[in-house]
Short mmCIF file of C-alpha atoms in Angstrom, two decimals:
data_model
loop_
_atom_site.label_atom_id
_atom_site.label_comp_id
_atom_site.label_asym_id
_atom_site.label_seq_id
_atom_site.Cartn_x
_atom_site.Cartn_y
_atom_site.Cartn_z
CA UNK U 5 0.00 0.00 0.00
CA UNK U 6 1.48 4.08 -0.92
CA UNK U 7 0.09 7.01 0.22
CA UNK U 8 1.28 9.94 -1.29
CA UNK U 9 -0.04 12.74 0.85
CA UNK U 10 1.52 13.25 4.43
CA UNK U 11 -2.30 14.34 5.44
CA UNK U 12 -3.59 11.13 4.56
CA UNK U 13 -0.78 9.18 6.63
CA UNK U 14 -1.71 11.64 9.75
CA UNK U 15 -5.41 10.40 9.65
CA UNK U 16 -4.19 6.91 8.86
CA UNK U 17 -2.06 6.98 12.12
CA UNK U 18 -4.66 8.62 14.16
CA UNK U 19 -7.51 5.63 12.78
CA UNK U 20 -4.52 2.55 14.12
CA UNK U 21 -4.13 4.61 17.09
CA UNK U 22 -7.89 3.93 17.92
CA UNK U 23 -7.54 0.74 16.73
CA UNK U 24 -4.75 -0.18 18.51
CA UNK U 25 -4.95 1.29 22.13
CA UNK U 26 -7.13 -0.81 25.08
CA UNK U 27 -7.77 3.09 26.52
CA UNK U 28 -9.98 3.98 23.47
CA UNK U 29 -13.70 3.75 24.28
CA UNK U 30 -15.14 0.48 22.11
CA UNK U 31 -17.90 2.86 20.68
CA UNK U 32 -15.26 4.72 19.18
CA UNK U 33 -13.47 1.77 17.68
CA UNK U 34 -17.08 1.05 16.61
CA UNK U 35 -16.61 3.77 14.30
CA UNK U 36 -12.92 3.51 13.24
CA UNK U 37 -13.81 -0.54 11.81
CA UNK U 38 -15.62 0.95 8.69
CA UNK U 39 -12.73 3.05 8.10
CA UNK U 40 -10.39 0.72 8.23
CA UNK U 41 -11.37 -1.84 6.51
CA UNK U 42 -12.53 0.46 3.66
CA UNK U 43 -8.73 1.16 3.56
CA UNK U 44 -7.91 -2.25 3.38
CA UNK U 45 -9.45 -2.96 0.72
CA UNK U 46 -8.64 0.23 -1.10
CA UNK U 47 -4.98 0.09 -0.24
CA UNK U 48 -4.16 -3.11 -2.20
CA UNK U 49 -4.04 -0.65 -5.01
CA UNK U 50 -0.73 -0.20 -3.83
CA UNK U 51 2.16 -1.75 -2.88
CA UNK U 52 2.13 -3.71 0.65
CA UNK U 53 4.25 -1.40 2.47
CA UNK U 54 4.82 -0.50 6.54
CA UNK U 55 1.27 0.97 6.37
CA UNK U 56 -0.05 -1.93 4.25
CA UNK U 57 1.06 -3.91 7.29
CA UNK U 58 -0.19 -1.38 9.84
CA UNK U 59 -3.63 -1.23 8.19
CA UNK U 60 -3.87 -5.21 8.19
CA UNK U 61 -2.75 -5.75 11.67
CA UNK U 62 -5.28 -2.61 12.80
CA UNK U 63 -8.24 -3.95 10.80
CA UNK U 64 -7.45 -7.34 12.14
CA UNK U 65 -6.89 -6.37 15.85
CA UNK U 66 -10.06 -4.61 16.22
CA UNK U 67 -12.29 -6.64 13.89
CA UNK U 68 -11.94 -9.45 16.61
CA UNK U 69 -11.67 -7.69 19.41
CA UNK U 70 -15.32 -6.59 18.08
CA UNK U 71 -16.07 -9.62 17.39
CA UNK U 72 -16.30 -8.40 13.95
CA UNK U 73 -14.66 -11.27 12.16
CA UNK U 74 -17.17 -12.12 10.27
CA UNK U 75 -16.65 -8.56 8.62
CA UNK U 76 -13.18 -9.04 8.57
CA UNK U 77 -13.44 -12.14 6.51
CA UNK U 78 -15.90 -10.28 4.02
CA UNK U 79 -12.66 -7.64 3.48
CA UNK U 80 -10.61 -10.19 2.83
CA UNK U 81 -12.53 -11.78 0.53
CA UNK U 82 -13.66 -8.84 -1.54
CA UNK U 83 -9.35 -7.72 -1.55
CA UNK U 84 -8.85 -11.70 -3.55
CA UNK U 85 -11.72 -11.40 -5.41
CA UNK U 86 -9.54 -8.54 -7.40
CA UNK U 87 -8.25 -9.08 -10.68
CA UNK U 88 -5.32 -6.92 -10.57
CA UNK U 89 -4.52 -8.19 -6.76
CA UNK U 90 -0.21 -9.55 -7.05
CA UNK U 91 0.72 -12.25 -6.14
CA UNK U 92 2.58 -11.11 -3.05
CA UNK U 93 -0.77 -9.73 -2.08
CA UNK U 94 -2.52 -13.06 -2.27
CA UNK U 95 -0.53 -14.82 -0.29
CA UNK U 96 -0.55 -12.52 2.66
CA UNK U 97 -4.54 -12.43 2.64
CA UNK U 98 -4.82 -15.70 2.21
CA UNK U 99 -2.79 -16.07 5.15
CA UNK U 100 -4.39 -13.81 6.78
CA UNK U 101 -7.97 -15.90 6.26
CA UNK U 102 -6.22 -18.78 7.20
CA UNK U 103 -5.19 -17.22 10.57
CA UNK U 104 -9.11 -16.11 11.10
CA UNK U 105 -10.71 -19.44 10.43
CA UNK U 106 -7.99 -21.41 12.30
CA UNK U 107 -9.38 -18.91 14.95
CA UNK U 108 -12.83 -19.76 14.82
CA UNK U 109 -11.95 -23.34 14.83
CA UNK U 110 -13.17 -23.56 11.14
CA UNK U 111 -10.81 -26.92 9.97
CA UNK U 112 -12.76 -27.20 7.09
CA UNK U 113 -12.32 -23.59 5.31
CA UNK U 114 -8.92 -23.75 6.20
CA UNK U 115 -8.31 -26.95 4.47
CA UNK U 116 -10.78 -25.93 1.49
CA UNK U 117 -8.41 -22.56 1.09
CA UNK U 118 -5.32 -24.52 1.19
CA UNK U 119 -6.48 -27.03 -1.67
CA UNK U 120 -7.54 -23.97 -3.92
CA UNK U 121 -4.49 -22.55 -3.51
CA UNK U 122 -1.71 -25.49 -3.83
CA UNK U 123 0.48 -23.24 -6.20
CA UNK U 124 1.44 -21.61 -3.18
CA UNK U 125 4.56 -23.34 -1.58
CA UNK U 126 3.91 -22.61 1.54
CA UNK U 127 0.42 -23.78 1.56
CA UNK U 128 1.37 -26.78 -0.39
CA UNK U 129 3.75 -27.31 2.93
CA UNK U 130 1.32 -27.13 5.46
CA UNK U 131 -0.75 -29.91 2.89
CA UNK U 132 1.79 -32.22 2.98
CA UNK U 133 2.19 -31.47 7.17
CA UNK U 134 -1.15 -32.45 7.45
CA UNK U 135 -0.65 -35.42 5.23
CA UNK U 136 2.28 -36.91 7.15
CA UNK U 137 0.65 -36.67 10.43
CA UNK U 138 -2.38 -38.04 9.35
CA UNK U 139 -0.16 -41.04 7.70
CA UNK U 140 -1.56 -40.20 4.49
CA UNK U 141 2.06 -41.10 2.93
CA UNK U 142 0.68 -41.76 -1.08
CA UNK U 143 -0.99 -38.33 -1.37
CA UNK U 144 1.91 -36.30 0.69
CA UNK U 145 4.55 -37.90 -2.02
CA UNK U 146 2.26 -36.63 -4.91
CA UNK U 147 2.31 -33.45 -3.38
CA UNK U 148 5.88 -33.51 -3.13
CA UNK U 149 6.53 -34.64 -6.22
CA UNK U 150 4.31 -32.66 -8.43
CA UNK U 151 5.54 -29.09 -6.09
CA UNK U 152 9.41 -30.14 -7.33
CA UNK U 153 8.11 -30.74 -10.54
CA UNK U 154 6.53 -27.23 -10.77
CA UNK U 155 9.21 -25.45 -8.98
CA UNK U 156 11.84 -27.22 -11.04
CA UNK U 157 10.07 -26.08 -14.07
CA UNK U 158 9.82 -22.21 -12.96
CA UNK U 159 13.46 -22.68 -12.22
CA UNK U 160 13.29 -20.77 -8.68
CA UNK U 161 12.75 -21.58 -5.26
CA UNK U 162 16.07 -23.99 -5.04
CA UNK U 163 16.06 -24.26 -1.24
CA UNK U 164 12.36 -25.28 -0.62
CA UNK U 165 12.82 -28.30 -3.65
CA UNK U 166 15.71 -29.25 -1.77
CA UNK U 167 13.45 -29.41 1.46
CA UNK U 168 10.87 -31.36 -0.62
CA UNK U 169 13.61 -34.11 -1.60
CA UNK U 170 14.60 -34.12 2.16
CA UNK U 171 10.49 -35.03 3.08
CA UNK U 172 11.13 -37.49 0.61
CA UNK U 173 13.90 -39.00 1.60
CA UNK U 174 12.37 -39.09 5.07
CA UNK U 175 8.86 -40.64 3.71
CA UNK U 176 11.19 -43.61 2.09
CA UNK U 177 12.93 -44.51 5.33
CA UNK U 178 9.58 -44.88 6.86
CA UNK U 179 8.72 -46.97 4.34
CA UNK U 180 11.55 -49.14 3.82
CA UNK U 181 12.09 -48.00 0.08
CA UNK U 182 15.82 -48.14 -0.42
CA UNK U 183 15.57 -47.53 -4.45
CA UNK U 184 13.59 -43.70 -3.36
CA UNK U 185 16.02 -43.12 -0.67
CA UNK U 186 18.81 -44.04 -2.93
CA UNK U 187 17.65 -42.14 -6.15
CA UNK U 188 17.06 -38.82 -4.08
CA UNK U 189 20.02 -39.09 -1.39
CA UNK U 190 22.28 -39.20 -4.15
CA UNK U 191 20.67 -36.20 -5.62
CA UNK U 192 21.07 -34.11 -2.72
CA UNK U 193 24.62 -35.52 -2.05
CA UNK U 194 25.91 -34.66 -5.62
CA UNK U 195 24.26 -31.50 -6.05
CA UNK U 196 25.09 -30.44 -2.34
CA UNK U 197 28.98 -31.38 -2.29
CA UNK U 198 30.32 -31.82 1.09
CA UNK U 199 26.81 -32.97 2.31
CA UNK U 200 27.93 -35.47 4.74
CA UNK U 201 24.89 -36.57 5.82
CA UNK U 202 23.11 -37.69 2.47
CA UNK U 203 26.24 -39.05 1.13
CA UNK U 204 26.40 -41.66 4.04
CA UNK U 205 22.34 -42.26 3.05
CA UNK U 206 22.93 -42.63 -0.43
CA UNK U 207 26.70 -44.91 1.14
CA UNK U 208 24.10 -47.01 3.27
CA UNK U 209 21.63 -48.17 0.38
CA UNK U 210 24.18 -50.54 -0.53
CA UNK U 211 24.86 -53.64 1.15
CA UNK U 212 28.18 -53.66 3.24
CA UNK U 213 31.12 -55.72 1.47
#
């Protein structure tokens, strides 16, 4: 979010302010929510800057402690209903609608946000989390395996694949599957020289002489 006029920033400042302080009267935050979440929404026009940040954490802040959230939510969801919204955006309000419904206790938006929104590495993560706690080990590898596969492709994002073949690698010692461990410890131990620890994985696939 920019704002150009040093006016603008003053009334900004003075609208957190209410927000933000326990001293201000809750009838007066009553009045500051509109504000701010008109803001929030309007201020994705921008870039997400300190008062991009200060706006969020405001709106958010006194949304619940209004138990507002519902209206909150509604923001949110009119800011990634934009066409024009970046990427960079979308990830922090989907985060941020994540961290609301994980609030309410609502599992199943959470989960239905995080499967519309796999391309997301991070939210692909906390799939796979999920997976592997819930033993799910087939679909966690898929999601693995198709997020290096993308990744790999878009040539970027070199330390979270490398983190993906580690999940792998762990997956295939729970399941006994030398060949996997093998294929992808030897990966990480040629690409990665001096990587001690997956060159004695990839060492200890092979039978002892």
């Amino acid at each position: 979010m920019g704002y150009g006029l040093p006016l603008w920033r003053t009334k900004i400042h003075t609208i957190i302010f209410l927000a933000e302080d326990e001293r201000v009267p809750l009838a007066l935050k009553e009045k500051a929510t509109s504000f701010l979440l008109k803001e929030l929404y309007n201020g994705t026009n921008y870039e997400y800057d300190y008062y991009g940040k200060k706006i969020t954490e405001a709106s958010k802040r006194i949304c619940l402690q209004l138990q507002k959230e519902e209206e909150y939510l509604v923001a949110l969801d009119r800011i990634l209903s934009k066409k024009n919204l970046s990427g960079y955006d979308k990830r922090i309000y989907t985060a941020e609608k994540i961290s609301i419904l994980s609030q309410k206790g609502d599992t199943e938006g959470v989960n239905k946000i995080i499967d519309e929104n796999l391309e997301d590495p991070e939210l692909r993560k906390i799939k796979i989390q999920a997976c592997i706690e819930k033993r799910d080990l087939k679909t966690a590898k898929k999601l693995l395996e198709e997020g290096i596969k993308t990744l790999t492709q878009k040539g970027r994002n070199q330390n979270m694949i490398k983190e993906w073949i580690a999940v792998l690698i762990y997956i295939a010692e729970l399941e006994k599957d030398i060949p996997t461990i093998r294929h992808y410890a030897k990966k990480i131990a040629l690409e990665d020289k001096g990587n001690i620890e997956y060159y004695e994985k990839w060492r200890n696939t092979y039978p002892e002489k």
